[in-house]
mmCIF file of C-alpha atoms and ligand atoms in Angstrom:
data_model
loop_
_atom_site.group_PDB
_atom_site.id
_atom_site.type_symbol
_atom_site.label_atom_id
_atom_site.label_comp_id
_atom_site.label_asym_id
_atom_site.label_seq_id
_atom_site.Cartn_x
_atom_site.Cartn_y
_atom_site.Cartn_z
ATOM 1 C CA UNK P 968 -10.832 -29.913 116.076
ATOM 2 C CA UNK P 969 -11.245 -33.615 115.366
ATOM 3 C CA UNK P 970 -12.976 -33.859 112.007
ATOM 4 C CA UNK P 971 -13.991 -37.453 112.699
ATOM 5 C CA UNK P 972 -12.815 -38.551 109.262
ATOM 6 C CA UNK P 973 -10.719 -41.500 110.413
ATOM 7 C CA UNK P 974 -11.880 -44.640 108.601
ATOM 8 C CA UNK P 975 -14.532 -42.800 106.587
ATOM 9 C CA UNK P 976 -14.860 -43.982 102.980
ATOM 10 C CA UNK P 977 -14.681 -41.250 100.349
ATOM 11 C CA UNK P 978 -14.928 -40.890 96.588
ATOM 12 C CA UNK P 979 -13.369 -37.858 94.893
ATOM 13 C CA UNK P 980 -14.145 -37.386 91.205
ATOM 14 C CA UNK P 981 -11.551 -35.460 89.221
ATOM 15 C CA UNK P 982 -9.119 -36.663 91.880
ATOM 16 C CA UNK P 983 -5.959 -36.914 89.824
ATOM 17 C CA UNK P 984 -5.068 -33.227 89.687
ATOM 18 C CA UNK P 985 -6.033 -29.713 90.713
ATOM 19 C CA UNK P 986 -8.725 -29.182 93.343
ATOM 20 C CA UNK P 987 -9.786 -32.861 93.336
ATOM 21 C CA UNK P 988 -6.239 -34.054 94.024
ATOM 22 C CA UNK P 989 -5.944 -31.682 96.989
ATOM 23 C CA UNK P 990 -9.335 -32.831 98.324
ATOM 24 C CA UNK P 991 -8.240 -36.478 98.097
ATOM 25 C CA UNK P 992 -4.930 -35.791 99.867
ATOM 26 C CA UNK P 993 -6.534 -33.703 102.607
ATOM 27 C CA UNK P 994 -9.198 -36.336 103.314
ATOM 28 C CA UNK P 995 -6.530 -39.081 103.309
ATOM 29 C CA UNK P 996 -4.325 -37.122 105.743
ATOM 30 C CA UNK P 997 -7.366 -36.881 108.041
ATOM 31 C CA UNK P 998 -7.594 -40.688 107.982
ATOM 32 C CA UNK P 999 -10.246 -41.285 105.318
ATOM 33 C CA UNK P 1000 -9.913 -44.078 102.771
ATOM 34 C CA UNK P 1001 -10.193 -42.431 99.376
ATOM 35 C CA UNK P 1002 -11.194 -43.647 95.941
ATOM 36 C CA UNK P 1003 -10.142 -41.209 93.246
ATOM 37 C CA UNK P 1004 -11.440 -41.245 89.713
ATOM 38 C CA UNK P 1005 -10.513 -39.488 86.459
ATOM 39 C CA UNK P 1006 -9.419 -40.629 82.982
ATOM 40 C CA UNK P 1007 -5.623 -40.351 83.064
ATOM 41 C CA UNK P 1008 -4.189 -43.469 84.708
ATOM 42 C CA UNK P 1009 -0.652 -42.117 85.097
ATOM 43 C CA UNK P 1010 -1.826 -39.102 87.087
ATOM 44 C CA UNK P 1011 -4.171 -41.306 89.125
ATOM 45 C CA UNK P 1012 -1.220 -43.552 90.022
ATOM 46 C CA UNK P 1013 0.840 -40.533 91.060
ATOM 47 C CA UNK P 1014 -1.866 -39.336 93.467
ATOM 48 C CA UNK P 1015 -2.311 -42.854 94.885
ATOM 49 C CA UNK P 1016 1.436 -42.813 95.660
ATOM 50 C CA UNK P 1017 1.020 -39.485 97.425
ATOM 51 C CA UNK P 1018 -1.907 -40.866 99.450
ATOM 52 C CA UNK P 1019 0.101 -43.955 100.414
ATOM 53 C CA UNK P 1020 3.134 -41.821 101.307
ATOM 54 C CA UNK P 1021 0.897 -39.789 103.615
ATOM 55 C CA UNK P 1022 -0.035 -43.034 105.398
ATOM 56 C CA UNK P 1023 -3.478 -43.224 103.821
ATOM 57 C CA UNK P 1024 -5.278 -45.871 101.821
ATOM 58 C CA UNK P 1025 -6.179 -44.999 98.246
ATOM 59 C CA UNK P 1026 -7.849 -46.690 95.327
ATOM 60 C CA UNK P 1027 -8.101 -45.414 91.754
ATOM 61 C CA UNK P 1028 -10.674 -46.067 89.044
ATOM 62 C CA UNK P 1029 -9.821 -44.767 85.568
ATOM 63 C CA UNK P 1030 -13.025 -43.873 83.719
ATOM 64 C CA UNK P 1031 -14.591 -41.218 81.579
ATOM 65 C CA UNK P 1032 -17.342 -40.161 83.950
ATOM 66 C CA UNK P 1033 -19.830 -39.050 81.296
ATOM 67 C CA UNK P 1034 -21.816 -42.305 81.261
ATOM 68 C CA UNK P 1035 -24.015 -43.988 83.846
ATOM 69 C CA UNK P 1036 -21.994 -47.208 83.498
ATOM 70 C CA UNK P 1037 -18.732 -45.467 84.419
ATOM 71 C CA UNK P 1038 -20.340 -43.891 87.497
ATOM 72 C CA UNK P 1039 -21.678 -47.323 88.499
ATOM 73 C CA UNK P 1040 -18.181 -48.792 88.112
ATOM 74 C CA UNK P 1041 -16.659 -46.194 90.440
ATOM 75 C CA UNK P 1042 -19.245 -46.726 93.161
ATOM 76 C CA UNK P 1043 -19.269 -50.530 92.940
ATOM 77 C CA UNK P 1044 -15.434 -50.731 93.060
ATOM 78 C CA UNK P 1045 -15.386 -48.413 96.068
ATOM 79 C CA UNK P 1046 -18.002 -50.472 97.898
ATOM 80 C CA UNK P 1047 -16.129 -53.680 97.050
ATOM 81 C CA UNK P 1048 -12.836 -52.246 98.276
ATOM 82 C CA UNK P 1049 -13.934 -50.215 101.308
ATOM 83 C CA UNK P 1050 -17.279 -51.826 102.213
ATOM 84 C CA UNK P 1051 -19.369 -48.679 101.648
ATOM 85 C CA UNK P 1052 -19.304 -44.957 100.896
ATOM 86 C CA UNK P 1053 -19.636 -42.143 103.447
ATOM 87 C CA UNK P 1054 -18.377 -39.108 101.524
ATOM 88 C CA UNK P 1055 -18.676 -38.040 97.898
ATOM 89 C CA UNK P 1056 -16.777 -35.071 96.488
ATOM 90 C CA UNK P 1057 -18.015 -34.275 92.979
ATOM 91 C CA UNK P 1058 -15.226 -32.290 91.362
ATOM 92 C CA UNK P 1059 -14.604 -33.540 87.792
ATOM 93 C CA UNK P 1060 -15.082 -30.726 85.295
ATOM 94 C CA UNK P 1061 -13.615 -29.724 81.968
ATOM 95 C CA UNK P 1062 -16.149 -27.460 80.267
ATOM 96 C CA UNK P 1063 -14.931 -25.583 77.202
ATOM 97 C CA UNK P 1064 -15.927 -21.982 76.661
ATOM 98 C CA UNK P 1065 -17.302 -20.391 73.510
ATOM 99 C CA UNK P 1066 -19.113 -17.275 72.380
ATOM 100 C CA UNK P 1067 -22.858 -17.585 73.089
ATOM 101 C CA UNK P 1068 -23.692 -16.261 69.593
ATOM 102 C CA UNK P 1069 -21.775 -19.087 68.010
ATOM 103 C CA UNK P 1070 -22.180 -21.874 70.542
ATOM 104 C CA UNK P 1071 -22.792 -25.456 69.430
ATOM 105 C CA UNK P 1072 -25.130 -27.660 71.458
ATOM 106 C CA UNK P 1073 -22.269 -30.168 71.488
ATOM 107 C CA UNK P 1074 -20.243 -27.879 73.751
ATOM 108 C CA UNK P 1075 -23.191 -27.549 76.112
ATOM 109 C CA UNK P 1076 -23.830 -31.330 76.028
ATOM 110 C CA UNK P 1077 -20.167 -31.969 76.864
ATOM 111 C CA UNK P 1078 -20.242 -29.601 79.801
ATOM 112 C CA UNK P 1079 -23.503 -30.935 81.223
ATOM 113 C CA UNK P 1080 -22.738 -34.618 80.714
ATOM 114 C CA UNK P 1081 -19.632 -34.355 82.877
ATOM 115 C CA UNK P 1082 -20.282 -31.569 85.293
ATOM 116 C CA UNK P 1083 -23.935 -31.881 86.127
ATOM 117 C CA UNK P 1084 -25.123 -35.351 85.027
ATOM 118 C CA UNK P 1085 -22.165 -37.119 86.629
ATOM 119 C CA UNK P 1086 -22.669 -35.105 89.832
ATOM 120 C CA UNK P 1087 -26.307 -36.219 89.974
ATOM 121 C CA UNK P 1088 -25.632 -39.824 88.949
ATOM 122 C CA UNK P 1089 -22.815 -40.233 91.447
ATOM 123 C CA UNK P 1090 -25.051 -38.792 94.168
ATOM 124 C CA UNK P 1091 -27.939 -41.106 93.270
ATOM 125 C CA UNK P 1092 -25.586 -44.100 93.359
ATOM 126 C CA UNK P 1093 -23.952 -43.349 96.727
ATOM 127 C CA UNK P 1094 -27.090 -42.221 98.591
ATOM 128 C CA UNK P 1095 -28.415 -45.781 99.240
ATOM 129 C CA UNK P 1096 -25.058 -46.685 100.867
ATOM 130 C CA UNK P 1097 -25.092 -43.541 103.007
ATOM 131 C CA UNK P 1098 -28.756 -43.997 103.962
ATOM 132 C CA UNK P 1099 -27.973 -47.498 105.224
ATOM 133 C CA UNK P 1100 -25.664 -45.953 107.849
ATOM 134 C CA UNK P 1101 -27.799 -42.898 108.501
ATOM 135 C CA UNK P 1102 -24.796 -40.688 107.723
ATOM 136 C CA UNK P 1103 -23.292 -39.152 104.607
ATOM 137 C CA UNK P 1104 -21.743 -36.040 103.131
ATOM 138 C CA UNK P 1105 -21.938 -34.933 99.491
ATOM 139 C CA UNK P 1106 -19.859 -31.927 98.489
ATOM 140 C CA UNK P 1107 -20.185 -30.513 94.998
ATOM 141 C CA UNK P 1108 -17.554 -28.283 93.460
ATOM 142 C CA UNK P 1109 -19.410 -25.849 91.200
ATOM 143 C CA UNK P 1110 -18.053 -22.364 90.442
ATOM 144 C CA UNK P 1111 -18.908 -18.682 90.357
ATOM 145 C CA UNK P 1112 -19.971 -18.802 86.692
ATOM 146 C CA UNK P 1113 -23.279 -20.378 87.785
ATOM 147 C CA UNK P 1114 -24.542 -17.069 89.124
ATOM 148 C CA UNK P 1115 -22.160 -14.719 87.263
ATOM 149 C CA UNK P 1116 -22.423 -15.779 83.622
ATOM 150 C CA UNK P 1117 -20.598 -14.118 80.765
ATOM 151 C CA UNK P 1118 -21.119 -14.446 77.023
ATOM 152 C CA UNK P 1119 -18.024 -16.642 76.753
ATOM 153 C CA UNK P 1120 -18.687 -19.184 79.490
ATOM 154 C CA UNK P 1121 -22.277 -20.377 79.129
ATOM 155 C CA UNK P 1122 -21.487 -24.153 79.049
ATOM 156 C CA UNK P 1123 -19.865 -24.119 82.495
ATOM 157 C CA UNK P 1124 -22.330 -21.524 83.712
ATOM 158 C CA UNK P 1125 -25.267 -23.823 82.881
ATOM 159 C CA UNK P 1126 -23.516 -26.770 84.526
ATOM 160 C CA UNK P 1127 -22.839 -24.770 87.693
ATOM 161 C CA UNK P 1128 -26.349 -23.369 88.071
ATOM 162 C CA UNK P 1129 -27.748 -26.886 87.584
ATOM 163 C CA UNK P 1130 -25.512 -28.061 90.428
ATOM 164 C CA UNK P 1131 -26.732 -25.278 92.725
ATOM 165 C CA UNK P 1132 -30.353 -26.280 92.117
ATOM 166 C CA UNK P 1133 -29.560 -29.977 92.444
ATOM 167 C CA UNK P 1134 -27.791 -29.349 95.756
ATOM 168 C CA UNK P 1135 -30.855 -27.725 97.255
ATOM 169 C CA UNK P 1136 -33.248 -30.392 95.955
ATOM 170 C CA UNK P 1137 -31.048 -33.343 96.927
ATOM 171 C CA UNK P 1138 -30.507 -31.874 100.360
ATOM 172 C CA UNK P 1139 -34.245 -31.679 100.916
ATOM 173 C CA UNK P 1140 -34.637 -35.283 99.737
ATOM 174 C CA UNK P 1141 -31.947 -36.891 101.911
ATOM 175 C CA UNK P 1142 -31.380 -34.726 104.989
ATOM 176 C CA UNK P 1143 -33.754 -36.950 106.987
ATOM 177 C CA UNK P 1144 -31.267 -39.809 106.404
ATOM 178 C CA UNK P 1145 -28.382 -37.881 107.964
ATOM 179 C CA UNK P 1146 -26.945 -36.928 104.566
ATOM 180 C CA UNK P 1147 -25.755 -33.346 104.132
ATOM 181 C CA UNK P 1148 -25.419 -32.027 100.586
ATOM 182 C CA UNK P 1149 -23.542 -28.764 100.028
ATOM 183 C CA UNK P 1150 -21.706 -26.936 97.276
ATOM 184 C CA UNK P 1151 -18.546 -24.876 97.126
ATOM 185 C CA UNK P 1152 -18.250 -22.277 94.389
ATOM 186 C CA UNK P 1153 -14.551 -21.532 93.996
ATOM 187 C CA UNK P 1154 -13.347 -18.414 92.270
ATOM 188 C CA UNK P 1155 -10.276 -18.528 90.056
ATOM 189 C CA UNK P 1156 -8.049 -21.202 91.597
ATOM 190 C CA UNK P 1157 -4.400 -21.957 90.935
ATOM 191 C CA UNK P 1158 -4.701 -25.154 88.852
ATOM 192 C CA UNK P 1159 -3.855 -26.295 85.342
ATOM 193 C CA UNK P 1160 -7.479 -25.733 84.358
ATOM 194 C CA UNK P 1161 -7.233 -22.064 85.335
ATOM 195 C CA UNK P 1162 -4.180 -21.769 83.079
ATOM 196 C CA UNK P 1163 -5.940 -23.558 80.206
ATOM 197 C CA UNK P 1164 -9.061 -21.395 80.551
ATOM 198 C CA UNK P 1165 -7.090 -18.121 80.725
ATOM 199 C CA UNK P 1166 -4.566 -18.988 78.001
ATOM 200 C CA UNK P 1167 -6.643 -17.506 75.157
ATOM 201 C CA UNK P 1168 -7.115 -14.211 77.036
ATOM 202 C CA UNK P 1169 -3.396 -14.138 77.854
ATOM 203 C CA UNK P 1170 -2.506 -14.723 74.190
ATOM 204 C CA UNK P 1171 -4.928 -12.012 73.115
ATOM 205 C CA UNK P 1172 -3.395 -9.538 75.556
ATOM 206 C CA UNK P 1173 0.145 -10.625 74.577
ATOM 207 C CA UNK P 1174 0.832 -11.672 78.167
ATOM 208 C CA UNK P 1175 2.212 -14.697 79.897
ATOM 209 C CA UNK P 1176 -0.646 -16.669 81.512
ATOM 210 C CA UNK P 1177 1.083 -16.499 84.928
ATOM 211 C CA UNK P 1178 1.217 -12.718 84.658
ATOM 212 C CA UNK P 1179 -2.494 -12.630 83.752
ATOM 213 C CA UNK P 1180 -3.436 -14.864 86.716
ATOM 214 C CA UNK P 1181 -1.491 -12.579 89.028
ATOM 215 C CA UNK P 1182 -3.245 -9.512 87.621
ATOM 216 C CA UNK P 1183 -6.668 -11.158 88.003
ATOM 217 C CA UNK P 1184 -5.775 -12.017 91.588
ATOM 218 C CA UNK P 1185 -4.633 -8.449 92.288
ATOM 219 C CA UNK P 1186 -8.107 -7.205 91.315
ATOM 220 C CA UNK P 1187 -9.764 -9.269 94.060
ATOM 221 C CA UNK P 1188 -10.266 -8.099 97.651
ATOM 222 C CA UNK P 1189 -8.079 -11.090 98.607
ATOM 223 C CA UNK P 1190 -5.317 -9.724 96.353
ATOM 224 C CA UNK P 1191 -4.648 -13.142 94.852
ATOM 225 C CA UNK P 1192 -6.382 -16.150 93.332
ATOM 226 C CA UNK P 1193 -7.220 -19.191 95.493
ATOM 227 C CA UNK P 1194 -4.923 -22.132 96.142
ATOM 228 C CA UNK P 1195 -6.536 -25.576 95.681
ATOM 229 C CA UNK P 1196 -5.487 -26.553 99.223
ATOM 230 C CA UNK P 1197 -7.733 -23.775 100.569
ATOM 231 C CA UNK P 1198 -10.740 -25.265 98.775
ATOM 232 C CA UNK P 1199 -9.785 -28.748 100.037
ATOM 233 C CA UNK P 1200 -9.710 -27.579 103.671
ATOM 234 C CA UNK P 1201 -13.309 -26.377 103.428
ATOM 235 C CA UNK P 1202 -14.305 -29.599 101.650
ATOM 236 C CA UNK P 1203 -12.795 -31.560 104.573
ATOM 237 C CA UNK P 1204 -14.857 -29.532 107.028
ATOM 238 C CA UNK P 1205 -18.067 -30.017 105.017
ATOM 239 C CA UNK P 1206 -17.271 -33.758 104.970
ATOM 240 C CA UNK P 1207 -16.705 -33.889 108.709
ATOM 241 C CA UNK P 1208 -18.655 -34.953 111.795
ATOM 242 C CA UNK P 1209 -18.599 -31.446 113.342
ATOM 243 C CA UNK P 1210 -20.257 -30.079 110.199
ATOM 244 C CA UNK P 1211 -23.761 -30.939 111.313
ATOM 245 C CA UNK P 1212 -25.946 -27.918 110.555
ATOM 246 C CA UNK P 1213 -25.123 -26.825 106.987
ATOM 247 C CA UNK P 1214 -27.805 -28.153 104.639
ATOM 248 C CA UNK P 1215 -28.159 -27.482 100.893
ATOM 249 C CA UNK P 1216 -25.859 -24.461 101.054
ATOM 250 C CA UNK P 1217 -23.577 -22.924 98.476
ATOM 251 C CA UNK P 1218 -20.365 -21.488 99.857
ATOM 252 C CA UNK P 1219 -18.518 -18.942 97.741
ATOM 253 C CA UNK P 1220 -14.747 -19.138 98.020
ATOM 254 C CA UNK P 1221 -13.877 -16.349 95.643
ATOM 255 C CA UNK P 1222 -11.610 -14.037 97.613
ATOM 256 C CA UNK P 1223 -14.440 -11.520 97.838
ATOM 257 C CA UNK P 1224 -14.780 -11.195 94.060
ATOM 258 C CA UNK P 1225 -18.494 -11.893 93.867
ATOM 259 C CA UNK P 1226 -20.808 -8.911 93.458
ATOM 260 C CA UNK P 1227 -24.348 -8.895 94.749
ATOM 261 C CA UNK P 1228 -25.976 -10.597 97.693
ATOM 262 C CA UNK P 1229 -26.260 -13.205 98.993
HETATM 263 N N1 LIG U 1369 -9.591 -23.798 88.749
HETATM 264 C C1 LIG U 1369 -10.513 -22.874 88.801
HETATM 265 O O1 LIG U 1369 -10.242 -21.665 88.643
HETATM 266 C C2 LIG U 1369 -11.944 -23.263 89.087
HETATM 267 C C3 LIG U 1369 -12.845 -22.236 89.408
HETATM 268 C C4 LIG U 1369 -14.168 -22.571 89.672
HETATM 269 C C5 LIG U 1369 -14.578 -23.893 89.605
HETATM 270 N N2 LIG U 1369 -13.676 -24.854 89.275
HETATM 271 C C6 LIG U 1369 -14.180 -26.237 89.191
HETATM 272 O O2 LIG U 1369 -13.424 -27.081 90.030
HETATM 273 C C7 LIG U 1369 -13.376 -28.400 89.481
HETATM 274 C C8 LIG U 1369 -11.922 -28.842 89.403
HETATM 275 O O3 LIG U 1369 -11.228 -27.905 88.604
HETATM 276 P P1 LIG U 1369 -9.644 -27.874 88.530
HETATM 277 O O4 LIG U 1369 -9.248 -26.471 88.331
HETATM 278 O O5 LIG U 1369 -9.065 -28.659 89.625
HETATM 279 O O6 LIG U 1369 -9.443 -28.613 87.125
HETATM 280 P P2 LIG U 1369 -8.356 -29.674 86.605
HETATM 281 O O7 LIG U 1369 -7.065 -29.501 87.305
HETATM 282 O O8 LIG U 1369 -8.415 -29.584 85.122
HETATM 283 O O9 LIG U 1369 -9.015 -31.058 87.072
HETATM 284 C C9 LIG U 1369 -10.156 -31.551 86.442
HETATM 285 C C10 LIG U 1369 -10.306 -33.005 86.835
HETATM 286 O O10 LIG U 1369 -11.429 -33.553 86.172
HETATM 287 C C11 LIG U 1369 -11.029 -34.783 85.512
HETATM 288 N N3 LIG U 1369 -11.833 -34.969 84.315
HETATM 289 C C12 LIG U 1369 -11.926 -34.145 83.247
HETATM 290 N N4 LIG U 1369 -12.738 -34.679 82.311
HETATM 291 C C13 LIG U 1369 -13.165 -35.880 82.814
HETATM 292 C C14 LIG U 1369 -14.013 -36.917 82.317
HETATM 293 N N5 LIG U 1369 -14.618 -36.828 81.114
HETATM 294 N N6 LIG U 1369 -14.213 -38.015 83.094
HETATM 295 C C15 LIG U 1369 -13.627 -38.118 84.307
HETATM 296 N N7 LIG U 1369 -12.822 -37.175 84.831
HETATM 297 C C16 LIG U 1369 -12.591 -36.072 84.086
HETATM 298 C C17 LIG U 1369 -9.558 -34.528 85.182
HETATM 299 O O11 LIG U 1369 -8.810 -35.718 85.005
HETATM 300 P P3 LIG U 1369 -8.608 -36.417 83.558
HETATM 301 O O12 LIG U 1369 -8.306 -35.329 82.592
HETATM 302 O O13 LIG U 1369 -7.491 -37.387 83.778
HETATM 303 O O14 LIG U 1369 -9.896 -37.114 83.267
HETATM 304 C C18 LIG U 1369 -9.101 -33.830 86.451
HETATM 305 O O15 LIG U 1369 -8.852 -34.767 87.464
HETATM 306 C C19 LIG U 1369 -14.057 -28.319 88.108
HETATM 307 O O16 LIG U 1369 -15.378 -28.789 88.233
HETATM 308 C C20 LIG U 1369 -14.031 -26.837 87.790
HETATM 309 O O17 LIG U 1369 -15.090 -26.429 86.946
HETATM 310 C C21 LIG U 1369 -12.380 -24.580 89.022
#
């Protein structure tokens, strides 16, 4: 299938490692020009090299995405460099966990300012460029914690459920302009973040974190946790021309781990 991504102009937040890096590389291999953004310049440079090696065209903007100004910088640099924006992948996230009985509002503020406010701000900033062309794709990376909260993960859970609601509302607001807004909710995925998040549980159980990740994967119908490349492949489809009838949806990529319907 031709995804029709050749020459499309994409922004991937959180693009210097993990799921965001894989999304950027997959879109670049399909011929898209990709602007990646995150804080760490060294890792951004490394991914730009990978994009160039794959024959793509990359651009990096190093910012902390928790302010409106930083979001504006990313979009304006992309427009300056590529002449517009067709695809936005909102992926940056770094929420810290904490027991709900002892949770500071600072932890919740941190989680929301990156993972839901930046998703909304970035969307608001790219939509005028997409509307101009009558075509656009916005793909949000949320997570299963939005609908399956636990007492230890409320900051990310609140961020994820906000994204699910925002996806639906944004979709309704912009679908008439040819802009499709959808969300992927990955389950546990093989990235550094998964290791960081599970480290405390591994320490508590006196296990190596790799062993714990394998055990958690074994408990899933899939028998393993997800690879970031698998998430990126679905992102590429949601960003594509042939994806023309999925509006405001949330797709669970959790290896069958989610209980309940839908
Ligand atoms: N891995 C999983 O198991 C899993 C499961 C469900 C959902 N998710 C979601 O998937 C997304 C990606 O996760 P991942 O596992 O790929 O994590 P990761 O490897 O830790 O990547 C997170 C990305 O976000 C960037 N970032 C963090 N704080 C930032 C800030 N203040 N400003 C700008 N960029 C920032 C990081 O780069 P810098 O540090 O250089 O800024 C990095 O590029 C997150 O939204 C996460 O919640 C992950």
